[in-house]
Coordinates of C-alpha atoms and ligand atoms in Angstrom, one line a residue:
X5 CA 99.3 95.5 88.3
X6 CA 97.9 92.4 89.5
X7 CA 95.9 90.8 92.3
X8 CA 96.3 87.7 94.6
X9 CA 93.6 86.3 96.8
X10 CA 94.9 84.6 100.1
X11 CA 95.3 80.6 101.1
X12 CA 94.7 78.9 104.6
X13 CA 97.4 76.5 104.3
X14 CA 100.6 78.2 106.0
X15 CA 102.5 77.8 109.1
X16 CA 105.0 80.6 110.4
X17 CA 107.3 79.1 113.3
X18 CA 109.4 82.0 113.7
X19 CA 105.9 84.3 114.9
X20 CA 107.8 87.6 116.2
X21 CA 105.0 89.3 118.2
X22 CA 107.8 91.7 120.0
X23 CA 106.8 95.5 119.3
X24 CA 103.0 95.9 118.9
X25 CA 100.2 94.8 120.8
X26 CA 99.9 90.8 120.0
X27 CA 97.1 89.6 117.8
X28 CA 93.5 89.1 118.1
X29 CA 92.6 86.5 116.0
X30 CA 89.0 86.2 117.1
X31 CA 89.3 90.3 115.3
X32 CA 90.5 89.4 112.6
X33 CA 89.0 85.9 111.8
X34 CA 87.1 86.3 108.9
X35 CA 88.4 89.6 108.1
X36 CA 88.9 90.1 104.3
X37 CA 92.0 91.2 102.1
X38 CA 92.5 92.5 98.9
X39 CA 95.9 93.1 97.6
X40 CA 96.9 94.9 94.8
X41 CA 100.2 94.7 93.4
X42 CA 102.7 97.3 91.5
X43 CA 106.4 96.3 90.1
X44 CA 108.4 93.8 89.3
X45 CA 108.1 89.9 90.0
X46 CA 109.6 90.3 93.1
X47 CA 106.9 92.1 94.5
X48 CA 104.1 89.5 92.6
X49 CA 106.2 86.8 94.9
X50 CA 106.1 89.0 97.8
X51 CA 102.6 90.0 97.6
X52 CA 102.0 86.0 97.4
X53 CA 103.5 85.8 101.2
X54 CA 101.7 88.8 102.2
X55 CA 99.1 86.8 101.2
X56 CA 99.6 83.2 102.9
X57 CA 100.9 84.8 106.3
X58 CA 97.4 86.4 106.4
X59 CA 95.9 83.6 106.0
X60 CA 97.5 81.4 108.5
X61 CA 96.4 84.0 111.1
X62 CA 92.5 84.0 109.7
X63 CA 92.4 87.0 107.5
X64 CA 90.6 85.7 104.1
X65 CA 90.6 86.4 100.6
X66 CA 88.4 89.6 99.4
X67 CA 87.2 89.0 96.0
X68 CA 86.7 92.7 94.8
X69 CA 87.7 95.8 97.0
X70 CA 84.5 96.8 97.5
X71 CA 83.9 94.0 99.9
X72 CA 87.4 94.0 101.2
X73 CA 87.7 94.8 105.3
X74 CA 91.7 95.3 104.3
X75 CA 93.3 96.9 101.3
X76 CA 96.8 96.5 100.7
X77 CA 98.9 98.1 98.3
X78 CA 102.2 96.5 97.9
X79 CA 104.5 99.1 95.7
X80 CA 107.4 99.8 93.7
X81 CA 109.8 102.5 93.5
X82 CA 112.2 102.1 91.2
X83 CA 111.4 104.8 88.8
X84 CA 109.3 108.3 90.1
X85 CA 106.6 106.7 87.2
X86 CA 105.2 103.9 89.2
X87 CA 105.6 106.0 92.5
X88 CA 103.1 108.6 90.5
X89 CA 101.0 106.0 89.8
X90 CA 100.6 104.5 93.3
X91 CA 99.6 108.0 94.9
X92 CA 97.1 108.4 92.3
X93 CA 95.8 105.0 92.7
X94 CA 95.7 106.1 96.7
X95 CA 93.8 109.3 96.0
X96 CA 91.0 106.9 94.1
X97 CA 90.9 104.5 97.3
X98 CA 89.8 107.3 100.0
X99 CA 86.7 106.9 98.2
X100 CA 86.6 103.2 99.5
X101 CA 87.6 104.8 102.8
X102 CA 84.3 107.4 102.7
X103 CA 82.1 104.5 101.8
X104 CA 83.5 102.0 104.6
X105 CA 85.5 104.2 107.7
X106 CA 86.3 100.9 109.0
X107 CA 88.1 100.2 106.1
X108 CA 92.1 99.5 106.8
X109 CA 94.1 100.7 103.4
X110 CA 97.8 100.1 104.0
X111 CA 100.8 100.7 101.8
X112 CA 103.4 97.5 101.7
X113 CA 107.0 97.4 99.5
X114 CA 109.8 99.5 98.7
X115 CA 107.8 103.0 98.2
X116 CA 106.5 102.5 102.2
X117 CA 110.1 101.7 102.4
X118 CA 111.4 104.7 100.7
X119 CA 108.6 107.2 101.2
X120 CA 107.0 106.7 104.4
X121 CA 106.7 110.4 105.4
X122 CA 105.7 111.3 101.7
X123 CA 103.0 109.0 102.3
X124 CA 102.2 109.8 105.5
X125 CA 101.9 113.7 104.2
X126 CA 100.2 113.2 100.6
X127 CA 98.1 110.9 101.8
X128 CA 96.9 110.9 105.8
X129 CA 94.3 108.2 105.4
X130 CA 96.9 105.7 104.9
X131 CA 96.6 103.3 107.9
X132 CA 99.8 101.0 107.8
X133 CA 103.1 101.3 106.3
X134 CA 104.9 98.3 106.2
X135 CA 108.2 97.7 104.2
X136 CA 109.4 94.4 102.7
X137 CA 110.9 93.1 105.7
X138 CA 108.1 93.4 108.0
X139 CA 105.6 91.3 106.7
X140 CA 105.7 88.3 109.2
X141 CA 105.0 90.8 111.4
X142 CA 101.7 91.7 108.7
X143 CA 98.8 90.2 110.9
X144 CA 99.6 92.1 114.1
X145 CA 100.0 95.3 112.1
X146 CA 96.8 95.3 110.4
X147 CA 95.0 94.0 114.0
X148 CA 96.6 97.1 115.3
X149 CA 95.5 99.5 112.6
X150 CA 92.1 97.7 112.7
X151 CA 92.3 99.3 116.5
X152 CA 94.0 102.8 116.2
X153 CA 91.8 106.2 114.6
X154 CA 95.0 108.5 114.6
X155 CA 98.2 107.9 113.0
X156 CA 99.7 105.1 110.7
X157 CA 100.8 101.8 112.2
X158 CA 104.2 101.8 110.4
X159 CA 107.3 98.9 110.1
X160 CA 109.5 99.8 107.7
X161 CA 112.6 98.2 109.6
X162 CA 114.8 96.4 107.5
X163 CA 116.5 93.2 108.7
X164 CA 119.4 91.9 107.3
X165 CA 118.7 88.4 108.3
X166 CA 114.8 87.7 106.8
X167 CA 113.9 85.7 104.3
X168 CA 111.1 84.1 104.9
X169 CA 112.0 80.7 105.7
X170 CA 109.2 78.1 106.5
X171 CA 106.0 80.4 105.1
X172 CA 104.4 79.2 102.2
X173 CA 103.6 81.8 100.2
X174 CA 99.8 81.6 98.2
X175 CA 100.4 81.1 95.1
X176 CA 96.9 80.7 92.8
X177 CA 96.8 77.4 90.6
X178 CA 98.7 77.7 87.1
X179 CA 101.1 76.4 84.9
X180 CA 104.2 78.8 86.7
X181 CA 105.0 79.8 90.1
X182 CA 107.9 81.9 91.4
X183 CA 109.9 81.1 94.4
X184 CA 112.4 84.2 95.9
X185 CA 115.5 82.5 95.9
X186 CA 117.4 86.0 96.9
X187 CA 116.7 88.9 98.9
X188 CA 118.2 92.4 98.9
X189 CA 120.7 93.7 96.5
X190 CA 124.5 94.9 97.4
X191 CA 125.2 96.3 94.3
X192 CA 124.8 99.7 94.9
X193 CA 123.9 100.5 91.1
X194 CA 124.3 104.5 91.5
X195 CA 121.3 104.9 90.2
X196 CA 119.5 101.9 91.7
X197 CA 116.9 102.9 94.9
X198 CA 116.9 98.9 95.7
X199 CA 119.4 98.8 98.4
X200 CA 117.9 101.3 99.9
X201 CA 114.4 100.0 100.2
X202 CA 115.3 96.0 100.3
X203 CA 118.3 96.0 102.2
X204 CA 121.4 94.1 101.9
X205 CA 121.6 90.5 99.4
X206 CA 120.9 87.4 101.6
X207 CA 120.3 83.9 100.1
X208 CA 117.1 81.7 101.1
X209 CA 118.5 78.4 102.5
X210 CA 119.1 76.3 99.7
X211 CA 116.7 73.3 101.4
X212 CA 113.7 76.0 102.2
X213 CA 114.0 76.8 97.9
X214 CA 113.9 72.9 97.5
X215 CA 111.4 72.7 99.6
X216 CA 109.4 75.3 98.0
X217 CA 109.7 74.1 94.8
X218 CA 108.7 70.3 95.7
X219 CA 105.5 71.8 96.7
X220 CA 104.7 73.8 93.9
X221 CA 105.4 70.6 91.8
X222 CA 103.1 68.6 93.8
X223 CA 100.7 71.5 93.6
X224 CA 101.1 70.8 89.9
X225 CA 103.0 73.4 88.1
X226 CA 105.2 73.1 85.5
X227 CA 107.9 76.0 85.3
X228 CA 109.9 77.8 88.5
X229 CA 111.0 81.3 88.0
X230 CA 113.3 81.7 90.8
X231 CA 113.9 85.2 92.0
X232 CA 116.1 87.3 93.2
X233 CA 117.8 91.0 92.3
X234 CA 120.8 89.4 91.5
X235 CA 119.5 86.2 91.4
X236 CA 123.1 84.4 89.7
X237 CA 125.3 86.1 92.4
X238 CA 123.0 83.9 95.0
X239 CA 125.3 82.3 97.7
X240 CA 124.4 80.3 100.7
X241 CA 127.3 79.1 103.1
X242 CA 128.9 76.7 100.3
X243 CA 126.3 76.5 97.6
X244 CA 126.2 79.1 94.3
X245 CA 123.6 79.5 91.8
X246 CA 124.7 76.8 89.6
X247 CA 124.6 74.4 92.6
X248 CA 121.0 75.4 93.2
X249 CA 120.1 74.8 89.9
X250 CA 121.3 71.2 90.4
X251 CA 119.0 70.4 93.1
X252 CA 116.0 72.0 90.9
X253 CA 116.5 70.2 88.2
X254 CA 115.9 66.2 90.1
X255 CA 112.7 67.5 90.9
X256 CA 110.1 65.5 89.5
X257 CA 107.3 67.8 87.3
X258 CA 109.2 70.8 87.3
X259 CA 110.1 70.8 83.7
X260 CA 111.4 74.0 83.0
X261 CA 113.2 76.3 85.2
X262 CA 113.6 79.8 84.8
X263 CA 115.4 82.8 86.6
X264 CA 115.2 86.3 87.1
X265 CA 117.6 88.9 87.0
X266 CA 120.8 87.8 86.5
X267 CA 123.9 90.6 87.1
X268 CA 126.0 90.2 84.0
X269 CA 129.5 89.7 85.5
X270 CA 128.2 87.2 87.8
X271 CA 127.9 84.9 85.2
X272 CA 130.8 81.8 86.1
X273 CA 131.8 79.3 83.4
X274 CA 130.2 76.8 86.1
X275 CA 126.9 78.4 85.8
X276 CA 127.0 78.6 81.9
X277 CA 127.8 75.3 81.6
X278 CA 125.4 73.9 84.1
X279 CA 122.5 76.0 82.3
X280 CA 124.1 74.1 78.7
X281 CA 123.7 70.9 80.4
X282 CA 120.2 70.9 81.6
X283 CA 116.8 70.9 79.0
X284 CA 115.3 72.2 81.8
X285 CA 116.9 75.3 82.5
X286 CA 115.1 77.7 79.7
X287 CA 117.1 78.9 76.8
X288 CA 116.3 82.3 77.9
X289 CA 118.1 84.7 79.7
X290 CA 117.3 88.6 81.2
X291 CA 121.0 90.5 81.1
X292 CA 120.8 94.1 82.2
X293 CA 122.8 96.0 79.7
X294 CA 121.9 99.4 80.7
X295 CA 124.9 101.2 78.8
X296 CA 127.3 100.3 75.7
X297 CA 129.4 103.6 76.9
X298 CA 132.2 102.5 79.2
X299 CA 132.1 106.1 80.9
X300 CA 128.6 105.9 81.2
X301 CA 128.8 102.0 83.1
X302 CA 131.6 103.7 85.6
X303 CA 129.4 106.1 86.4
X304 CA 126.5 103.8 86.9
X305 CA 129.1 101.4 88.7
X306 CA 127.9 98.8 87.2
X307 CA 131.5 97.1 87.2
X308 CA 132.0 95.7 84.0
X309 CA 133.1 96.8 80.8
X310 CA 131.5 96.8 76.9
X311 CA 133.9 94.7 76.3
X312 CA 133.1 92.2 78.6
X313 CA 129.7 92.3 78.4
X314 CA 130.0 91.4 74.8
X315 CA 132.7 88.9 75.4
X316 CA 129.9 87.1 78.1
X317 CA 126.9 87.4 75.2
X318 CA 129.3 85.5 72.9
X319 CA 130.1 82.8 75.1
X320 CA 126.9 82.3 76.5
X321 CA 125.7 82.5 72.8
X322 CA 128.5 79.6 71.8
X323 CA 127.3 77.4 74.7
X324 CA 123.7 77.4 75.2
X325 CA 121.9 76.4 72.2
X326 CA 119.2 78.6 70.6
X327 CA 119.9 80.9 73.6
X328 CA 117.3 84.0 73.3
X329 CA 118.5 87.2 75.6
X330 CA 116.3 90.3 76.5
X331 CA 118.0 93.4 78.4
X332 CA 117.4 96.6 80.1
X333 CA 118.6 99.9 79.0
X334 CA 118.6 103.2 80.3
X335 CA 118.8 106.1 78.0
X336 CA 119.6 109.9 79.7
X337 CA 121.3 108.7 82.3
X338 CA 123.8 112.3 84.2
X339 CA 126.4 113.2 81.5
X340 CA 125.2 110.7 78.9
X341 CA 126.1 112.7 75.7
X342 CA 124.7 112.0 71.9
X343 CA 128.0 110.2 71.0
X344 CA 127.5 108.3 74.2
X345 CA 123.5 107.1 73.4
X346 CA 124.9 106.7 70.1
X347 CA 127.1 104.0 71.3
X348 CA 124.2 102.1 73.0
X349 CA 122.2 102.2 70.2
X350 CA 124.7 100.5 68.2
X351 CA 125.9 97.7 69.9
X352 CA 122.1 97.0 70.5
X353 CA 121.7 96.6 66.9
X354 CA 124.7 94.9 66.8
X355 CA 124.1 92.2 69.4
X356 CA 120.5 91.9 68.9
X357 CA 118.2 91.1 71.8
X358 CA 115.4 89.3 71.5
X359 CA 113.2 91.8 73.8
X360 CA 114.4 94.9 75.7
X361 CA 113.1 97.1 78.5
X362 CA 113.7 100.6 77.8
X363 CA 113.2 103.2 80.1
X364 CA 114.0 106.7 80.5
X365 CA 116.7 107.7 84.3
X366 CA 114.4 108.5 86.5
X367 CA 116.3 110.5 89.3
X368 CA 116.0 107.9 92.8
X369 CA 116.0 109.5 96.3
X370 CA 119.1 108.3 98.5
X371 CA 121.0 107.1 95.5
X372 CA 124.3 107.9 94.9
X373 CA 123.7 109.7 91.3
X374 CA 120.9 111.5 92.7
X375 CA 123.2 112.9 96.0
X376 CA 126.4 113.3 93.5
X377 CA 125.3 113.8 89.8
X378 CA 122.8 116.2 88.1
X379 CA 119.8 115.2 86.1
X380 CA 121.4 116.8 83.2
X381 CA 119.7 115.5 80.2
X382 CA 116.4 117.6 79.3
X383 CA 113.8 115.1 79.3
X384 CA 112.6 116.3 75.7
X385 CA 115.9 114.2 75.1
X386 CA 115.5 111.7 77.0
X387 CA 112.3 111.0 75.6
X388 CA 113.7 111.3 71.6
X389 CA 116.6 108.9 72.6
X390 CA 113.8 106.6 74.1
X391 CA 111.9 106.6 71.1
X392 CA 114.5 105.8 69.1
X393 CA 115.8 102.7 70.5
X394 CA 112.4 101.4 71.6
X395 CA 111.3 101.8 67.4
X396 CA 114.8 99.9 66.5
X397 CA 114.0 96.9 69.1
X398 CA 110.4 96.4 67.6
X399 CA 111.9 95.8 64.5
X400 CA 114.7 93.7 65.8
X401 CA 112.1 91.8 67.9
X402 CA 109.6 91.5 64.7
X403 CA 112.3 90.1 62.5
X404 CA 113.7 87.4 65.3
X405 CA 110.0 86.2 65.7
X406 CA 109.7 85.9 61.3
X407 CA 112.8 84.0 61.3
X408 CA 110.9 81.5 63.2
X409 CA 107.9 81.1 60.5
X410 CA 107.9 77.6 59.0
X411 CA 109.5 76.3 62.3
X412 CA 107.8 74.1 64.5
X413 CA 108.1 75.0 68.6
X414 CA 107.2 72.9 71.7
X415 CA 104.9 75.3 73.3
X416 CA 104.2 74.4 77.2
X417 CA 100.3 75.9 77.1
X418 CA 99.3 78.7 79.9
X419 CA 95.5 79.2 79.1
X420 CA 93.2 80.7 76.7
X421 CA 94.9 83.7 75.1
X422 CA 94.4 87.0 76.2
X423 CA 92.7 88.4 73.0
X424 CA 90.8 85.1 72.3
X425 CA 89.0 82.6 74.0
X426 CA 89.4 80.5 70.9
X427 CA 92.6 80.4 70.9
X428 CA 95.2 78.9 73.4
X429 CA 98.5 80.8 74.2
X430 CA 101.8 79.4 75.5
X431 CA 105.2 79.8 76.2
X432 CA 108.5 78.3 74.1
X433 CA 111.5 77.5 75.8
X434 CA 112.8 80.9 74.7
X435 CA 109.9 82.6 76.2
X436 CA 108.2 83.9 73.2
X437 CA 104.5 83.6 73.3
X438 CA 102.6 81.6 71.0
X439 CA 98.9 81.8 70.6
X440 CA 97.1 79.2 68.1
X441 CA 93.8 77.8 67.6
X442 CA 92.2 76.1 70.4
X443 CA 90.7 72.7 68.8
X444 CA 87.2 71.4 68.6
X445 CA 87.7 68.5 71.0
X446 CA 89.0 71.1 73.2
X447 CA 91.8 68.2 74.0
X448 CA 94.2 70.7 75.3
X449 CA 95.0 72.2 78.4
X450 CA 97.5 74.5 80.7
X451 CA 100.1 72.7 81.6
X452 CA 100.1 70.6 78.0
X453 CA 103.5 70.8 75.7
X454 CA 102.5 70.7 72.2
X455 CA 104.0 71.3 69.0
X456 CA 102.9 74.7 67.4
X457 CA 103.8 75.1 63.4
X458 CA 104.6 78.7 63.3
X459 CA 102.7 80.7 60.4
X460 CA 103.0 84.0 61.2
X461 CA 103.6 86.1 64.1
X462 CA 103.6 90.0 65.6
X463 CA 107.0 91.9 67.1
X464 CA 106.5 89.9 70.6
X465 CA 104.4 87.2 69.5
X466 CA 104.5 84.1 67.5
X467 CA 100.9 82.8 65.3
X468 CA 100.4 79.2 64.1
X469 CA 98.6 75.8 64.6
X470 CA 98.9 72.7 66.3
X471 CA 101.5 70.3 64.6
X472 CA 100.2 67.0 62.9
Ligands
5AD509 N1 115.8 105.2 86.4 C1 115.5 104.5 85.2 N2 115.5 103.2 85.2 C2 115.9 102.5 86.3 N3 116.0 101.2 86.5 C3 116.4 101.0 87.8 N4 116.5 102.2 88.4 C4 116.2 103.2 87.5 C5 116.2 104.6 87.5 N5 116.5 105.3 88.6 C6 115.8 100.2 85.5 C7 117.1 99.4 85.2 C8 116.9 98.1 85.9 C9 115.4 97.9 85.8 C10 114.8 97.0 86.7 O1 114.9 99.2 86.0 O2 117.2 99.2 83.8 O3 117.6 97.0 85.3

C-alpha cells in the first residue's frame, strides 16, 4: 500500500464532460486529495494519473487523511485477500467520515470494477465508485459526490478505446518512474478476474510512451518500468514490444529500462535478441510460471506447455547474459492433485528462479474456473503446499544471492535504506537490492551508479561496501 500526493502540471485535451453535471472548479479549487493505493504496479501508475488529472482541474495534494477533503482508495482484486483487506481498511475510514460529513471517500480500480454492489451494500458511506476507465472523467465525479447526500456517484464503464493519451500522470521525484505502456488484458487466464475488471488489451501510442518517457528523463530519473498486463504482447498498428524498446533506449538519461509482466509465449526471437543487444534493458525478467503440470496449464489456459516454457528459460538464459528470472506460481489451483504440485515443485528447483511470488487460488467472481470448476482443494492443503514451496525458494533465493559474495556489482543508488539511515540501498541490473554503508562525506546520492563489493547478504538482499 502506498500513497501519492498530486502535481499541477497536466493538460487533458480529450475533457469528456458528457454524463454528469460539468465541473465546478471554483468547488473544488483548493479541495484536497489523499490517495491510497492497493495492488500491483499498475495500479501505483494509475493512481499517479488519478493524481495529475486532479490536479489539472484544482484539486491539491492532502498530506495526511485527516486533512484530506477527498479520500480515494484505488483497489485490487485479484485474489479475495486484498479485496478483504480493502473492506476492512473502509470500515476504519467511516470514522474519517464521523469526524468530517463533508468528507468524499470514493473507491477507484478493479474491485469498484468488480464489486460495485458489494460495495455499495457492505459499505453505504462510500460516495464514488469509479473503475479504471473512468478516471478522466475523475474531477466531475468527485464535484458531483462533493454535491449529492444519497447514493454513490458511480462510473465503472469500461471503454475499450482509453488509454490515457496526453495526461501526465504525477509521478513524485526519484530515481524510477513507471509509464503504462498497455492496458487491459485478452488473455482470459481462467482463473484471472483482469479482463473482467480492465477490459480488453489496447496499446498506448508508441509516441505518447516516448513522450512520456522523455519527460521523466528530463524530470531526472534514471530507470523506466514500463507496464502493462501483458506488457511483451504490446502492439500498436505496426510496432511490437521490441520495436518500443528501440525507441526507449536513444533516450538520453534513461539508463536502464525495465518491464513488467511479460506473458511467456509472447516472447519472439526479435524481442530476446533486442533485450541481448541493449545494456540498458535490465538483465531481469518477471515470467509467470504458474504451473509445471501440463493438465494443470490447460485448465488455466495459459496456452503453453512445460515444455516450452522450459525451452523459452533456456534460450532466454543462452542469450541474455547474467539473465536473473523471478515467477508466479499458484499452488491449489481446481483438480491440482499431489503428483501434480509435486511436479511444480520440481521443475522450480530445477530451473531456479531468482525470486518467486507464491500465492495460494483464490476463487475470482466472473471467471471462467470459478463459473466451470470447483474450488476443490481444502485450503489446509493449499496452505501446506504453499509453505512448502515458499521454504524451498528462500533457500534457492539465499544461495543465488551467496554466490554473488566476493563479486563486485554496479549498484544504481535509490536512497537511504529502509532499516538504516546509515546505509544507502540500491538496485543491480538484476534487481537485487544492495544496501551498504553510506560514507562520511556523504558523497553519494540517488540516482548515483557505484560499485558495491559484495560481503555478505540475506535470502532477498545483497550486504557490502563501496568498491575502491
Ligand atoms: N488466485 C490466486 N492467484 C492469482 N493470481 C491471479 N489470479 C489469481 C487467483 N484467482 C496471481 C497469478 C498472477 C499474479 C499477478 O497473481 O500468479 O500472475
Amino acid at each position: 500500500m502506498s500513497t501519492q500526493p498530486l502535481s499541477s502540471k497536466i493538460k487533458d485535451p480529450h475533457a469528456n464532460n458528457g454524463g454528469v453535471n460539468a465541473m465546478k472548479p471554483d468547488d473544488v479549487d483548493g479541495k484536497k486529495v489523499f490517495i491510497e493505493t492497493y495492488g500491483c504496479q499498475m495500479n501505483l501508475a494509475d493512481s499517479e494519473l488519478m493524481g495529475g488529472i486532479l490536479a489539472e482541474e484544482g484539486f491539491t495534494a492532502a498530506d495526511s487523511m485527516e486533512e484530506s477533503d477527498v479520500i480515494l482508495i484505488n483497489t485490487c482484486a485479484v485474489r479475495e485477500s486484498a479485496e478483504d483487506r480493502v473492506f476492512g481498511r473502509l470500515s476504519h475510514l467511516l470514522q474519517h467520515k464521523h469526524e468530517n460529513p463533508e468528507l468524499v471517500l470514493g473507491v477507484t480500480g478493479c474491485m469498484a470494477e468488480n464489486l460495485r454492489e458489494k460495495i455499495v451494500e457492505k459499505a453505504p458511506y462510500v460516495d464514488l465508485v469509479v473503475g479504471p476507465d473512468a478516471y478522466r472523467r475523475l474531477p466531475e465525479l468527485v464535484a458531483d459526490a462533493m454535491e449529492e447526500n444519497a447514493d454513490p456517484v458511480i462510473d465503472v464503464k469500461l471503454d475499450q478505446d482509453e488509454v490515457y493519451e496526453g495526461f501526465s500522470p504525477k509521478r513524485e521525484d526519484g530515481v524510477g518512474a513507471w509509464v503504462s505502456v498497455q492496458r487491459g488484458c485478452d488473455k482470459f487466464c481462467t482463473f484471472c478476474i483482469v479482463p473482467f475488471t480492465r477490459g480488453r488489451e489496447r496499446g498506448v501510442p508508441p509516441e505518447e510512451v516516448v513522450r512520456q518517457c522523455k519527460d521523466i528523463a528530463e524530470r531526472g530519473f534514471k530507470k523506466v518500468t514500463l507496464l502493462g498486463q501483458t506488457v511483451n504482447s504490446y502492439e500498436y498498428e505496426d510496432t511490437d514490444f521490441a520495436d518500443l524498446l528501440e525507441m526507449i533506449v536513444p533516450i538520453d538519461g534513461i539508463e536502464r529500462i525495465r518491464f513488467t509482466s511479460p506473458y511467456p509465449i509472447d516472447f519472439t526471437d526479435k524481442l530476446i535478441d533486442t533485450i541481448a543487444r541493449h545494456d540498458e534493458v535490465c538483465n531481469y525478467l518477471h515470467l509467470p510460471m504458474q504451473s509445471a503440470s501440463n493438465e494443470v496449464l490447460e485448465r488455466m489456459r495459459r496456452q503453453y506447455t512445460v515444455e516450452e516454457y522450459v525451452d523459452l528459460v533456456e534460450r532466454m538464459r543462452e542469450r541474455i547474459d547474467g539473465l536473473a528470472l523471478s515467477t508466479d506460481i499458484i499452488v491449489g489451483f481446481p483438480g491440482e492433485t499431489d503428483e501434480q504440485f509435486q511436479q511444480t515443485k520440481d521443475l522450480m528447483e530445477e530451473l531456479r528462479f531468482d525470486f518467486a511470488y507464491m500465492f495460494k487460488y483464490s476463487e475470482r467472481s466472473k471467471t471462467y474456473a470459478e463459473r466451470e470448476m470447483e474450488d476443490d482443494v481444502p485450503e489446509s492443503v493449499k496452505k501446506e503446499r504453499l509453505t512448502s514451496i515458499i521454504e524451498m525458494q528462500e533457500d534457492i533465493s539465499r544461495e543465488i544471492c551467496e554466490s554473488r559474495i566476493g563479486t563486485t556489482q554496479e549498484v544504481l543508488v535509490e536512497g537511504p535504506s529502509k532499516r538504516d539511515d546509515s546505509e544507502l540501498s540500491g538496485r543491480t541490473d538484476d534487481f537485487k537490492t544492495t544496501v551498504f554503508p553510506r560514507p562520511a562525506d556523504d558523497s553519494i546520492e540517488a540516482g548515483d551508479f557505484v560499485d558495491v563489493d559484495i560481503t555478505d547478504c540475506t535470502s532477498h538482499t545483497l550486504l557490502g561496501e563501496l568498491s575502491g
